[in-house]
């Protein structure tokens, strides 16, 4: 894209310089939100509902961020596989309830593991985990030793430890495999060395309290994004195609946000961009070094997403399907919600997490993609011949943080930045509860409360 003269002028300005409003005009709002993914939309909807005037600026042409959706030839494409942990007990349901709206969840079938040549059930509840046929007869004591602390201890006592440490020095292979599968499914961290025991324990304990481990909202992420958008627009505005280039503080407060579309001022500013990119919007001198490093160095989860639009059904399965070599997961979304594909056709969405560092090695990623495709061909013979078209994405950011011990909840950036009293931070890389979409939404719930108190609303 060609850079306009204004873009060049903005890029060459030091962050501290305040553009004369005559150049591009200023817009005032009570609360300015930068970024229109789950976090920005949720915070905006909650604040708008409480009567606060909200303006949300979104860089791309439509809101949704990493949960955006699009229609293609009658198929409803999400930005890769998207389910909601804990269904009606989960984060999206909670924010809808606060907004006085309802989100209907469709029943997901049983979660199943591809065990080499057939699918077998993958246990969800603690009792079924300990009795799972995936464990051998002599594994029960080791499984209890691994899973009971995770089920019973407060997560804060386990955040700094890895799941590998919990398993001990000589783990029994089947116990290790089961834990890796459940950690992969629950917190997208199948590598036990990298998975924080506290993050997994928080997931497991909530799963034990919830009737359902996951659900799919009728209409998918579209239902969530559109519901939040409507609630926000009742007392606020979303401006798409508006990328904020700089946020400019003065005397400990954010004074304005500058974009090529204008200068924006507000009493409070919410950053809802991925936390890794927030420091680039500020001058280095305006942000405490510790916060800046924590944010910039936060490693996200990464991986490969593959969707196929199939001319005819290849499977009747309605639940999450998981493989363990390599770890990957997916679902036939249109078996759960028939509106995701035209009648007689089928939509499959598959995802394989990969280490962030590997994403720079194009050859290695392509090899992993081929392994994933080989598995799909084995599980669903003839699938590729039925593909009318497909979308493959090599993604450097899936969830905002890899839930490792070093990035567990107490070690992620909080919702405030010391020294900037009217700046609030939301997004799935912050110290909110949960991972992925849950962290994004819970961070927004937290931040909207903080902003209301700050404004005295
Ligand atoms: C393939 C895939 C599968 C996933 N599956 C699941 C799942 O099953 N369950 C789950 O809970 N989560 C899942 N996630 C994670 C989930 O999508 C994210 O956690 C969530 O969408 C993050 O929301 P967010 O608002 O924090 O960030 P984002 O969605 O990244 O939103 C940030 C927004 O800010 C905008 N922006 C950035 N910079 C600027 C700027 N300078 N000015 C203005 N706007 C800006 C961006 O365009 C974007 O819209 C998945 C993600 C992917 C990619």
Tab-separated table of C-alpha atoms and ligand atoms in Angstrom:
chain	number	residue	atom	x	y	z
A	1	UNK	CA	0.000	0.000	0.000
A	2	UNK	CA	1.261	3.473	-0.843
A	3	UNK	CA	2.076	5.665	2.100
A	4	UNK	CA	0.242	8.989	2.012
A	5	UNK	CA	2.037	12.266	2.668
A	6	UNK	CA	0.213	12.431	5.996
A	7	UNK	CA	1.398	8.918	6.944
A	8	UNK	CA	4.976	9.958	6.221
A	9	UNK	CA	4.589	13.107	8.302
A	10	UNK	CA	3.133	11.122	11.211
A	11	UNK	CA	5.835	8.473	11.028
A	12	UNK	CA	8.597	11.056	11.131
A	13	UNK	CA	7.205	12.836	14.193
A	14	UNK	CA	8.628	12.112	17.614
A	15	UNK	CA	5.912	10.668	19.851
A	16	UNK	CA	5.965	13.697	22.116
A	17	UNK	CA	4.950	16.122	19.370
A	18	UNK	CA	1.276	17.045	19.482
A	19	UNK	CA	-0.085	17.544	15.992
A	20	UNK	CA	-1.977	20.790	15.506
A	21	UNK	CA	-5.592	19.724	15.343
A	22	UNK	CA	-6.132	21.897	12.287
A	23	UNK	CA	-4.256	19.351	10.150
A	24	UNK	CA	-6.643	16.438	10.570
A	25	UNK	CA	-9.181	17.472	13.202
A	26	UNK	CA	-9.708	16.161	16.719
A	27	UNK	CA	-12.427	13.893	18.041
A	28	UNK	CA	-13.360	13.680	21.706
A	29	UNK	CA	-14.961	10.788	23.570
A	30	UNK	CA	-15.280	9.809	27.201
A	31	UNK	CA	-13.428	6.530	26.625
A	32	UNK	CA	-11.215	5.708	23.669
A	33	UNK	CA	-10.556	2.060	22.891
A	34	UNK	CA	-7.737	1.043	20.576
A	35	UNK	CA	-8.363	-2.349	18.952
A	36	UNK	CA	-11.626	-4.110	18.122
A	37	UNK	CA	-11.027	-7.788	18.905
A	38	UNK	CA	-12.875	-9.688	21.667
A	39	UNK	CA	-11.176	-7.526	24.326
A	40	UNK	CA	-11.861	-4.074	22.841
A	41	UNK	CA	-15.414	-4.951	21.797
A	42	UNK	CA	-16.256	-6.483	25.191
A	43	UNK	CA	-14.875	-3.508	27.122
A	44	UNK	CA	-16.647	-1.103	24.748
A	45	UNK	CA	-19.980	-2.920	24.989
A	46	UNK	CA	-19.863	-3.037	28.807
A	47	UNK	CA	-18.963	0.647	29.126
A	48	UNK	CA	-21.485	1.750	26.512
A	49	UNK	CA	-24.207	-0.192	28.354
A	50	UNK	CA	-23.361	1.682	31.541
A	51	UNK	CA	-24.005	4.978	29.752
A	52	UNK	CA	-20.407	5.922	28.986
A	53	UNK	CA	-19.653	7.428	25.597
A	54	UNK	CA	-17.204	5.110	23.817
A	55	UNK	CA	-15.182	5.443	20.626
A	56	UNK	CA	-13.387	2.318	19.367
A	57	UNK	CA	-10.660	2.593	16.730
A	58	UNK	CA	-9.903	-0.549	14.725
A	59	UNK	CA	-7.058	-0.763	12.212
A	60	UNK	CA	-8.598	-3.311	9.867
A	61	UNK	CA	-11.711	-2.958	7.744
A	62	UNK	CA	-13.913	-4.895	10.188
A	63	UNK	CA	-13.945	-5.661	13.890
A	64	UNK	CA	-13.167	-9.104	15.317
A	65	UNK	CA	-9.377	-9.311	15.378
A	66	UNK	CA	-8.205	-12.896	15.737
A	67	UNK	CA	-11.813	-14.009	16.123
A	68	UNK	CA	-13.035	-12.275	12.948
A	69	UNK	CA	-15.328	-14.133	10.574
A	70	UNK	CA	-16.178	-13.987	6.894
A	71	UNK	CA	-18.597	-15.609	4.476
A	72	UNK	CA	-17.177	-17.426	1.479
A	73	UNK	CA	-19.358	-19.201	-1.100
A	74	UNK	CA	-22.000	-19.979	1.503
A	75	UNK	CA	-19.510	-21.192	4.154
A	76	UNK	CA	-19.023	-19.318	7.410
A	77	UNK	CA	-15.299	-19.068	7.996
A	78	UNK	CA	-13.966	-18.148	11.393
A	79	UNK	CA	-10.359	-17.183	11.887
A	80	UNK	CA	-9.493	-20.847	12.403
A	81	UNK	CA	-11.005	-23.307	14.854
A	82	UNK	CA	-12.912	-21.447	17.585
A	83	UNK	CA	-14.772	-23.073	20.472
A	84	UNK	CA	-15.709	-21.651	23.859
A	85	UNK	CA	-14.299	-23.285	26.953
A	86	UNK	CA	-17.026	-24.192	29.487
A	87	UNK	CA	-19.873	-23.081	27.160
A	88	UNK	CA	-22.500	-21.272	29.308
A	89	UNK	CA	-20.049	-21.086	32.235
A	90	UNK	CA	-17.379	-19.496	30.028
A	91	UNK	CA	-16.174	-15.966	29.357
A	92	UNK	CA	-18.305	-15.098	26.301
A	93	UNK	CA	-21.463	-16.271	28.068
A	94	UNK	CA	-20.481	-14.196	31.126
A	95	UNK	CA	-20.053	-10.968	29.178
A	96	UNK	CA	-23.312	-11.538	27.303
A	97	UNK	CA	-25.117	-12.070	30.623
A	98	UNK	CA	-23.681	-8.803	31.951
A	99	UNK	CA	-25.002	-7.101	28.841
A	100	UNK	CA	-28.444	-8.630	29.377
A	101	UNK	CA	-28.079	-10.674	26.195
A	102	UNK	CA	-28.076	-14.383	25.585
A	103	UNK	CA	-25.616	-16.584	23.734
A	104	UNK	CA	-27.001	-19.945	22.725
A	105	UNK	CA	-24.539	-22.836	22.823
A	106	UNK	CA	-24.882	-25.882	20.633
A	107	UNK	CA	-24.023	-29.280	22.003
A	108	UNK	CA	-20.542	-30.486	21.099
A	109	UNK	CA	-20.264	-34.242	20.760
A	110	UNK	CA	-17.758	-36.314	22.673
A	111	UNK	CA	-14.088	-35.291	22.480
A	112	UNK	CA	-12.230	-38.086	20.723
A	113	UNK	CA	-8.598	-39.037	20.219
A	114	UNK	CA	-7.230	-40.554	17.021
A	115	UNK	CA	-5.461	-43.575	18.403
A	116	UNK	CA	-3.558	-44.605	15.271
A	117	UNK	CA	-6.377	-46.347	13.439
A	118	UNK	CA	-9.645	-45.338	15.119
A	119	UNK	CA	-11.176	-42.696	17.404
A	120	UNK	CA	-11.450	-43.367	21.153
A	121	UNK	CA	-13.079	-41.136	23.804
A	122	UNK	CA	-10.812	-38.646	25.559
A	123	UNK	CA	-11.856	-38.241	29.207
A	124	UNK	CA	-12.980	-34.851	30.513
A	125	UNK	CA	-13.870	-35.260	34.201
A	126	UNK	CA	-11.302	-36.163	36.876
A	127	UNK	CA	-12.903	-39.517	37.658
A	128	UNK	CA	-12.956	-40.525	34.000
A	129	UNK	CA	-9.364	-39.300	33.598
A	130	UNK	CA	-8.206	-41.602	36.401
A	131	UNK	CA	-10.183	-44.533	34.972
A	132	UNK	CA	-9.400	-43.861	31.320
A	133	UNK	CA	-8.604	-46.892	29.142
A	134	UNK	CA	-5.788	-44.730	27.776
A	135	UNK	CA	-3.978	-45.557	31.018
A	136	UNK	CA	-2.573	-49.011	31.701
A	137	UNK	CA	-3.578	-51.160	34.723
A	138	UNK	CA	-0.413	-50.154	36.627
A	139	UNK	CA	-0.748	-46.430	35.885
A	140	UNK	CA	-3.486	-45.497	38.358
A	141	UNK	CA	-1.241	-44.539	41.288
A	142	UNK	CA	1.008	-42.403	39.053
A	143	UNK	CA	-2.035	-40.777	37.425
A	144	UNK	CA	-3.517	-39.939	40.826
A	145	UNK	CA	-0.176	-38.475	41.965
A	146	UNK	CA	-0.084	-36.242	38.887
A	147	UNK	CA	-3.725	-35.192	38.600
A	148	UNK	CA	-4.812	-34.842	42.232
A	149	UNK	CA	-2.585	-31.840	43.074
A	150	UNK	CA	-3.688	-30.234	39.818
A	151	UNK	CA	-7.304	-30.795	40.735
A	152	UNK	CA	-7.026	-29.734	44.366
A	153	UNK	CA	-4.225	-27.233	45.006
A	154	UNK	CA	-4.819	-23.499	44.535
A	155	UNK	CA	-3.371	-22.628	41.083
A	156	UNK	CA	-1.259	-19.840	42.618
A	157	UNK	CA	0.861	-22.511	44.320
A	158	UNK	CA	1.600	-24.124	40.961
A	159	UNK	CA	2.033	-21.242	38.498
A	160	UNK	CA	5.843	-21.315	38.700
A	161	UNK	CA	6.124	-25.077	38.091
A	162	UNK	CA	5.863	-26.932	34.802
A	163	UNK	CA	3.622	-29.939	34.240
A	164	UNK	CA	6.802	-31.910	33.570
A	165	UNK	CA	7.952	-31.189	37.131
A	166	UNK	CA	4.588	-32.324	38.485
A	167	UNK	CA	5.025	-35.650	36.700
A	168	UNK	CA	8.357	-36.283	38.402
A	169	UNK	CA	11.616	-37.741	37.180
A	170	UNK	CA	10.481	-41.014	35.616
A	171	UNK	CA	6.948	-40.416	34.377
A	172	UNK	CA	4.900	-43.319	33.170
A	173	UNK	CA	4.504	-42.865	29.395
A	174	UNK	CA	0.722	-43.222	29.305
A	175	UNK	CA	0.185	-40.768	32.148
A	176	UNK	CA	2.478	-38.319	30.395
A	177	UNK	CA	0.624	-38.772	27.108
A	178	UNK	CA	-2.770	-38.207	28.703
A	179	UNK	CA	-1.601	-35.104	30.561
A	180	UNK	CA	-0.036	-33.715	27.380
A	181	UNK	CA	-3.268	-34.280	25.437
A	182	UNK	CA	-5.380	-32.585	28.109
A	183	UNK	CA	-2.962	-29.677	28.450
A	184	UNK	CA	-2.882	-29.298	24.653
A	185	UNK	CA	-6.674	-29.234	24.504
A	186	UNK	CA	-7.261	-27.097	27.567
A	187	UNK	CA	-4.548	-24.456	27.419
A	188	UNK	CA	-2.891	-25.124	24.001
A	189	UNK	CA	0.317	-26.282	25.680
A	190	UNK	CA	0.918	-29.947	24.777
A	191	UNK	CA	4.638	-29.665	25.574
A	192	UNK	CA	4.709	-30.440	29.310
A	193	UNK	CA	8.054	-28.763	29.761
A	194	UNK	CA	6.474	-25.489	28.612
A	195	UNK	CA	3.098	-25.778	30.318
A	196	UNK	CA	2.555	-24.022	33.650
A	197	UNK	CA	1.005	-26.419	36.158
A	198	UNK	CA	-0.930	-23.504	37.691
A	199	UNK	CA	-2.439	-22.453	34.359
A	200	UNK	CA	-3.480	-26.047	33.681
A	201	UNK	CA	-4.784	-26.466	37.243
A	202	UNK	CA	-6.943	-23.332	36.828
A	203	UNK	CA	-8.382	-24.850	33.642
A	204	UNK	CA	-8.890	-28.321	35.133
A	205	UNK	CA	-10.586	-27.001	38.264
A	206	UNK	CA	-12.985	-24.873	36.244
A	207	UNK	CA	-13.641	-27.848	33.941
A	208	UNK	CA	-14.526	-29.916	37.028
A	209	UNK	CA	-17.077	-27.283	38.125
A	210	UNK	CA	-18.620	-26.824	34.676
A	211	UNK	CA	-21.196	-29.158	33.201
A	212	UNK	CA	-19.519	-28.829	29.791
A	213	UNK	CA	-15.843	-28.472	28.970
A	214	UNK	CA	-16.553	-26.621	25.708
A	215	UNK	CA	-19.408	-25.350	23.574
A	216	UNK	CA	-19.977	-23.802	20.200
A	217	UNK	CA	-22.202	-20.731	20.018
A	218	UNK	CA	-24.929	-20.871	17.376
A	219	UNK	CA	-23.473	-18.748	14.568
A	220	UNK	CA	-19.899	-19.163	15.867
A	221	UNK	CA	-17.658	-16.180	16.517
A	222	UNK	CA	-19.986	-14.106	14.306
A	223	UNK	CA	-22.656	-14.324	16.999
A	224	UNK	CA	-20.182	-13.071	19.608
A	225	UNK	CA	-18.634	-10.290	17.531
A	226	UNK	CA	-21.968	-9.038	16.187
A	227	UNK	CA	-23.640	-9.151	19.611
A	228	UNK	CA	-20.837	-7.115	21.181
A	229	UNK	CA	-20.774	-4.697	18.252
A	230	UNK	CA	-24.512	-4.017	18.533
A	231	UNK	CA	-24.274	-3.421	22.294
A	232	UNK	CA	-21.349	-1.025	21.841
A	233	UNK	CA	-23.035	0.913	19.071
A	234	UNK	CA	-26.042	1.630	21.280
A	235	UNK	CA	-23.955	4.286	23.013
A	236	UNK	CA	-20.748	4.462	21.061
A	237	UNK	CA	-19.043	4.235	17.720
A	238	UNK	CA	-16.630	1.872	15.999
A	239	UNK	CA	-14.307	3.403	13.428
A	240	UNK	CA	-12.725	0.752	11.246
A	241	UNK	CA	-9.742	1.406	8.971
A	242	UNK	CA	-8.266	3.592	11.708
A	243	UNK	CA	-4.828	2.519	12.859
A	244	UNK	CA	-3.504	4.375	15.874
A	245	UNK	CA	0.122	5.290	15.234
A	246	UNK	CA	1.011	6.865	18.561
A	247	UNK	CA	-0.436	7.483	21.962
A	248	UNK	CA	0.888	10.648	23.477
A	249	UNK	CA	1.101	11.175	27.232
A	250	UNK	CA	1.568	14.474	29.015
A	251	UNK	CA	2.056	14.877	32.752
A	252	UNK	CA	1.197	11.261	33.552
A	253	UNK	CA	-1.969	11.059	31.447
A	254	UNK	CA	-2.591	9.956	27.878
A	255	UNK	CA	-3.514	13.164	26.162
A	256	UNK	CA	-4.273	11.879	22.703
A	257	UNK	CA	-4.091	9.041	20.227
A	258	UNK	CA	-2.856	9.940	16.789
A	259	UNK	CA	-3.862	8.188	13.597
A	260	UNK	CA	-3.835	9.187	9.945
A	261	UNK	CA	-7.621	9.607	10.318
A	262	UNK	CA	-7.409	12.180	13.081
A	263	UNK	CA	-6.413	12.986	16.626
A	264	UNK	CA	-8.505	11.416	19.352
A	265	UNK	CA	-8.840	12.606	22.942
A	266	UNK	CA	-10.610	10.987	25.841
A	267	UNK	CA	-10.723	10.960	29.629
A	268	UNK	CA	-9.633	7.319	29.653
A	269	UNK	CA	-7.871	5.214	27.023
A	270	UNK	CA	-8.045	1.426	26.773
A	271	UNK	CA	-5.332	-0.336	24.818
A	272	UNK	CA	-6.864	-3.539	23.423
A	273	UNK	CA	-4.169	-4.283	20.862
A	274	UNK	CA	-1.970	-7.365	21.438
A	275	UNK	CA	0.060	-6.367	24.494
A	276	UNK	CA	3.308	-7.102	22.631
A	277	UNK	CA	2.640	-4.143	20.306
A	278	UNK	CA	1.543	-1.595	22.929
A	279	UNK	CA	5.090	-0.343	23.691
A	280	UNK	CA	5.567	0.543	20.002
A	281	UNK	CA	2.706	3.054	20.314
A	282	UNK	CA	4.479	4.924	23.103
A	283	UNK	CA	7.805	6.640	23.411
A	284	UNK	CA	10.233	4.358	25.308
A	285	UNK	CA	10.689	7.060	27.940
A	286	UNK	CA	6.964	7.113	28.711
A	287	UNK	CA	6.631	3.498	29.746
A	288	UNK	CA	8.333	1.780	32.705
A	289	UNK	CA	11.146	-0.507	31.521
A	290	UNK	CA	9.838	-3.541	33.401
A	291	UNK	CA	6.372	-3.252	31.855
A	292	UNK	CA	7.827	-2.636	28.388
A	293	UNK	CA	10.078	-5.705	28.556
A	294	UNK	CA	7.353	-7.923	29.978
A	295	UNK	CA	5.011	-6.876	27.172
A	296	UNK	CA	7.471	-6.955	24.283
A	297	UNK	CA	8.949	-10.303	25.267
A	298	UNK	CA	5.645	-12.098	25.828
A	299	UNK	CA	5.720	-15.242	23.642
A	300	UNK	CA	2.382	-16.074	22.026
A	301	UNK	CA	1.199	-19.509	20.965
A	302	UNK	CA	1.562	-20.085	17.236
A	303	UNK	CA	0.628	-22.709	14.693
A	304	UNK	CA	-1.019	-23.825	11.491
A	305	UNK	CA	-4.712	-23.479	10.764
A	306	UNK	CA	-6.377	-25.355	7.911
A	307	UNK	CA	-9.988	-25.082	6.813
A	308	UNK	CA	-11.518	-27.101	4.001
A	309	UNK	CA	-14.819	-26.478	2.267
A	310	UNK	CA	-15.984	-29.987	1.326
A	311	UNK	CA	-18.384	-30.759	-1.515
A	312	UNK	CA	-19.857	-33.695	0.453
A	313	UNK	CA	-19.707	-34.955	4.039
A	314	UNK	CA	-16.742	-37.108	5.064
A	315	UNK	CA	-17.635	-37.614	8.740
A	316	UNK	CA	-20.606	-37.475	11.066
A	317	UNK	CA	-18.517	-36.637	14.156
A	318	UNK	CA	-19.746	-33.631	16.174
A	319	UNK	CA	-17.089	-33.255	18.832
A	320	UNK	CA	-13.546	-32.002	19.091
A	321	UNK	CA	-11.119	-34.432	17.503
A	322	UNK	CA	-7.545	-34.679	18.710
A	323	UNK	CA	-4.327	-36.304	17.487
A	324	UNK	CA	-1.138	-36.680	19.461
A	325	UNK	CA	1.656	-37.262	16.940
A	326	UNK	CA	1.778	-34.435	16.104
A	327	UNK	CA	-0.608	-32.846	18.607
A	328	UNK	CA	-3.431	-31.261	16.630
A	329	UNK	CA	-7.148	-30.765	16.955
A	330	UNK	CA	-10.145	-29.927	14.852
A	331	UNK	CA	-13.810	-30.317	14.204
A	332	UNK	CA	-16.423	-30.573	11.489
A	333	UNK	CA	-17.957	-27.229	12.393
A	334	UNK	CA	-20.937	-27.730	10.111
A	335	UNK	CA	-21.863	-30.968	11.960
A	336	UNK	CA	-22.251	-28.848	15.098
A	337	UNK	CA	-23.835	-25.802	13.453
A	338	UNK	CA	-25.299	-26.661	10.034
A	339	UNK	CA	-25.403	-22.951	9.110
A	340	UNK	CA	-21.589	-23.051	8.726
A	341	UNK	CA	-21.875	-24.775	5.315
A	342	UNK	CA	-24.418	-24.910	2.457
A	343	UNK	CA	-26.796	-27.917	2.576
A	344	UNK	CA	-25.060	-31.188	1.625
A	345	UNK	CA	-21.589	-29.691	2.109
A	346	UNK	CA	-19.241	-29.734	5.066
A	347	UNK	CA	-16.726	-27.421	6.741
A	348	UNK	CA	-13.743	-28.828	8.619
A	349	UNK	CA	-11.403	-26.666	10.672
A	350	UNK	CA	-8.090	-28.031	11.954
A	351	UNK	CA	-5.294	-26.556	14.043
A	352	UNK	CA	-1.777	-27.658	14.954
A	353	UNK	CA	0.102	-25.579	17.551
A	354	UNK	CA	3.809	-25.055	16.878
A	355	UNK	CA	6.564	-23.341	18.843
A	356	UNK	CA	6.689	-19.619	18.061
A	357	UNK	CA	10.420	-19.862	17.201
A	358	UNK	CA	9.700	-22.445	14.506
A	359	UNK	CA	7.444	-20.057	12.576
A	360	UNK	CA	10.496	-18.291	11.106
A	361	UNK	CA	11.632	-21.521	9.477
A	362	UNK	CA	9.344	-21.756	6.439
A	363	UNK	CA	10.650	-25.188	5.434
A	364	UNK	CA	10.013	-26.679	8.904
A	365	UNK	CA	6.496	-25.209	9.003
A	366	UNK	CA	5.721	-26.683	5.590
A	367	UNK	CA	6.936	-30.091	6.835
A	368	UNK	CA	4.616	-29.831	9.855
A	369	UNK	CA	1.783	-28.842	7.535
A	370	UNK	CA	2.421	-31.951	5.449
A	371	UNK	CA	2.373	-34.144	8.605
A	372	UNK	CA	-0.960	-32.608	9.573
A	373	UNK	CA	-2.378	-33.173	6.079
A	374	UNK	CA	-1.145	-36.798	6.101
A	375	UNK	CA	-3.030	-37.370	9.357
A	376	UNK	CA	-6.194	-35.832	7.914
A	377	UNK	CA	-5.953	-38.145	4.855
A	378	UNK	CA	-5.540	-41.142	7.149
A	379	UNK	CA	-8.419	-40.203	9.448
A	380	UNK	CA	-10.784	-39.176	6.656
A	381	UNK	CA	-9.876	-41.014	3.442
A	382	UNK	CA	-10.776	-39.039	0.319
A	383	UNK	CA	-11.015	-35.727	2.162
A	384	UNK	CA	-8.718	-33.827	-0.191
A	385	UNK	CA	-10.618	-34.949	-3.296
A	386	UNK	CA	-13.784	-33.481	-1.763
A	387	UNK	CA	-12.185	-30.107	-0.977
A	388	UNK	CA	-13.760	-27.403	-3.170
A	389	UNK	CA	-11.260	-24.972	-1.702
A	390	UNK	CA	-9.234	-24.522	1.443
A	391	UNK	CA	-7.630	-21.826	3.538
A	392	UNK	CA	-4.267	-22.436	5.172
A	393	UNK	CA	-2.796	-19.944	7.629
A	394	UNK	CA	0.644	-20.042	9.238
A	395	UNK	CA	-0.043	-17.982	12.357
A	396	UNK	CA	2.571	-16.278	14.506
A	397	UNK	CA	-0.032	-15.355	17.111
A	398	UNK	CA	-2.910	-17.630	18.109
A	399	UNK	CA	-3.371	-17.055	21.857
A	400	UNK	CA	-1.654	-13.940	23.194
A	401	UNK	CA	0.635	-15.856	25.542
A	402	UNK	CA	2.109	-19.319	25.783
A	403	UNK	CA	1.021	-20.449	29.283
A	404	UNK	CA	4.521	-21.355	30.458
A	405	UNK	CA	5.682	-20.948	34.079
A	406	UNK	CA	7.529	-17.737	33.132
A	407	UNK	CA	4.377	-16.308	31.529
A	408	UNK	CA	1.819	-17.579	34.000
A	409	UNK	CA	-0.827	-15.227	35.360
A	410	UNK	CA	1.276	-13.441	38.027
A	411	UNK	CA	4.018	-12.769	35.461
A	412	UNK	CA	1.992	-11.154	32.722
A	413	UNK	CA	1.412	-7.412	32.343
A	414	UNK	CA	-1.452	-6.115	34.471
A	415	UNK	CA	-4.243	-3.772	33.416
A	416	UNK	CA	-2.549	-0.522	34.434
A	417	UNK	CA	0.788	1.069	33.583
A	418	UNK	CA	2.556	2.812	36.402
A	419	UNK	CA	2.812	6.541	35.777
A	420	UNK	CA	-0.003	6.691	33.183
A	421	UNK	CA	-3.129	7.130	35.257
A	422	UNK	CA	-5.768	7.070	32.502
A	423	UNK	CA	-4.344	4.174	30.441
A	424	UNK	CA	-5.914	0.713	30.883
A	425	UNK	CA	-4.741	-2.507	29.259
A	426	UNK	CA	-7.027	-5.264	27.990
A	427	UNK	CA	-6.288	-8.235	25.733
A	428	UNK	CA	-5.394	-11.899	25.805
A	429	UNK	CA	-1.751	-11.223	26.762
A	430	UNK	CA	-2.573	-9.634	30.109
A	431	UNK	CA	-2.783	-11.065	33.622
A	432	UNK	CA	-6.449	-11.959	33.198
A	433	UNK	CA	-8.000	-15.309	34.077
A	434	UNK	CA	-7.876	-18.049	31.430
A	435	UNK	CA	-6.159	-18.298	28.067
A	436	UNK	CA	-7.016	-17.175	24.511
A	437	UNK	CA	-10.466	-15.738	24.006
A	438	UNK	CA	-11.304	-16.225	27.702
A	439	UNK	CA	-8.357	-14.058	28.794
A	440	UNK	CA	-9.341	-11.403	26.230
A	441	UNK	CA	-12.916	-11.210	27.520
A	442	UNK	CA	-12.112	-11.493	31.235
A	443	UNK	CA	-9.480	-8.743	30.847
A	444	UNK	CA	-12.157	-6.524	29.314
A	445	UNK	CA	-14.558	-7.208	32.189
A	446	UNK	CA	-11.833	-6.266	34.659
A	447	UNK	CA	-10.798	-3.161	32.731
A	448	UNK	CA	-14.331	-1.872	32.229
A	449	UNK	CA	-14.769	-1.944	36.028
A	450	UNK	CA	-11.477	-0.101	36.547
A	451	UNK	CA	-12.427	2.535	33.973
A	452	UNK	CA	-15.859	3.046	35.560
A	453	UNK	CA	-14.271	3.654	38.973
A	454	UNK	CA	-11.635	5.930	37.444
A	455	UNK	CA	-14.343	8.027	35.808
A	456	UNK	CA	-16.395	7.935	38.988
A	457	UNK	CA	-19.253	6.477	36.947
B	1	LIG	C1	-6.568	-20.104	14.702
B	1	LIG	C2	-7.029	-19.618	16.043
B	1	LIG	C3	-7.830	-20.420	16.827
B	1	LIG	C4	-8.250	-19.972	18.092
B	1	LIG	N1	-9.108	-20.759	18.810
B	1	LIG	C5	-9.577	-20.309	19.991
B	1	LIG	C6	-10.546	-21.057	20.701
B	1	LIG	O1	-11.006	-22.118	20.253
B	1	LIG	N2	-10.980	-20.569	21.891
B	1	LIG	C7	-10.489	-19.401	22.414
B	1	LIG	O2	-10.898	-18.990	23.516
B	1	LIG	N3	-9.581	-18.652	21.751
B	1	LIG	C8	-9.124	-19.079	20.547
B	1	LIG	N4	-8.222	-18.332	19.844
B	1	LIG	C9	-7.682	-17.116	20.477
B	1	LIG	C10	-8.629	-15.941	20.346
B	1	LIG	O3	-9.012	-15.756	19.012
B	1	LIG	C11	-7.891	-14.705	20.860
B	1	LIG	O4	-7.446	-14.958	22.179
B	1	LIG	C12	-8.766	-13.468	20.893
B	1	LIG	O5	-9.447	-13.292	19.686
B	1	LIG	C13	-7.858	-12.258	21.192
B	1	LIG	O6	-8.646	-11.097	21.307
B	1	LIG	P1	-7.973	-9.696	21.625
B	1	LIG	O7	-9.054	-8.701	21.539
B	1	LIG	O8	-7.178	-9.782	22.871
B	1	LIG	O9	-6.896	-9.452	20.468
B	1	LIG	P2	-7.095	-9.331	18.889
B	1	LIG	O10	-8.176	-10.220	18.427
B	1	LIG	O11	-5.743	-9.494	18.293
B	1	LIG	O12	-7.596	-7.830	18.694
B	1	LIG	C14	-6.728	-6.746	18.596
B	1	LIG	C15	-7.307	-5.789	17.568
B	1	LIG	O13	-6.530	-4.603	17.569
B	1	LIG	C16	-6.386	-4.145	16.252
B	1	LIG	N5	-5.193	-3.309	16.220
B	1	LIG	C17	-3.907	-3.676	16.372
B	1	LIG	N6	-3.093	-2.594	16.360
B	1	LIG	C18	-3.908	-1.519	16.213
B	1	LIG	C19	-3.679	-0.106	16.160
B	1	LIG	N7	-2.439	0.385	16.242
B	1	LIG	N8	-4.726	0.728	16.011
B	1	LIG	C20	-6.003	0.231	15.936
B	1	LIG	N9	-6.275	-1.096	15.985
B	1	LIG	C21	-5.242	-1.957	16.134
B	1	LIG	C22	-6.248	-5.443	15.442
B	1	LIG	O14	-6.570	-5.222	14.080
B	1	LIG	C23	-7.261	-6.341	16.142
B	1	LIG	O15	-8.543	-6.260	15.580
B	1	LIG	C24	-7.811	-18.728	18.576
B	1	LIG	C25	-7.007	-17.908	17.782
B	1	LIG	C26	-6.625	-18.333	16.529
B	1	LIG	C27	-5.763	-17.426	15.689
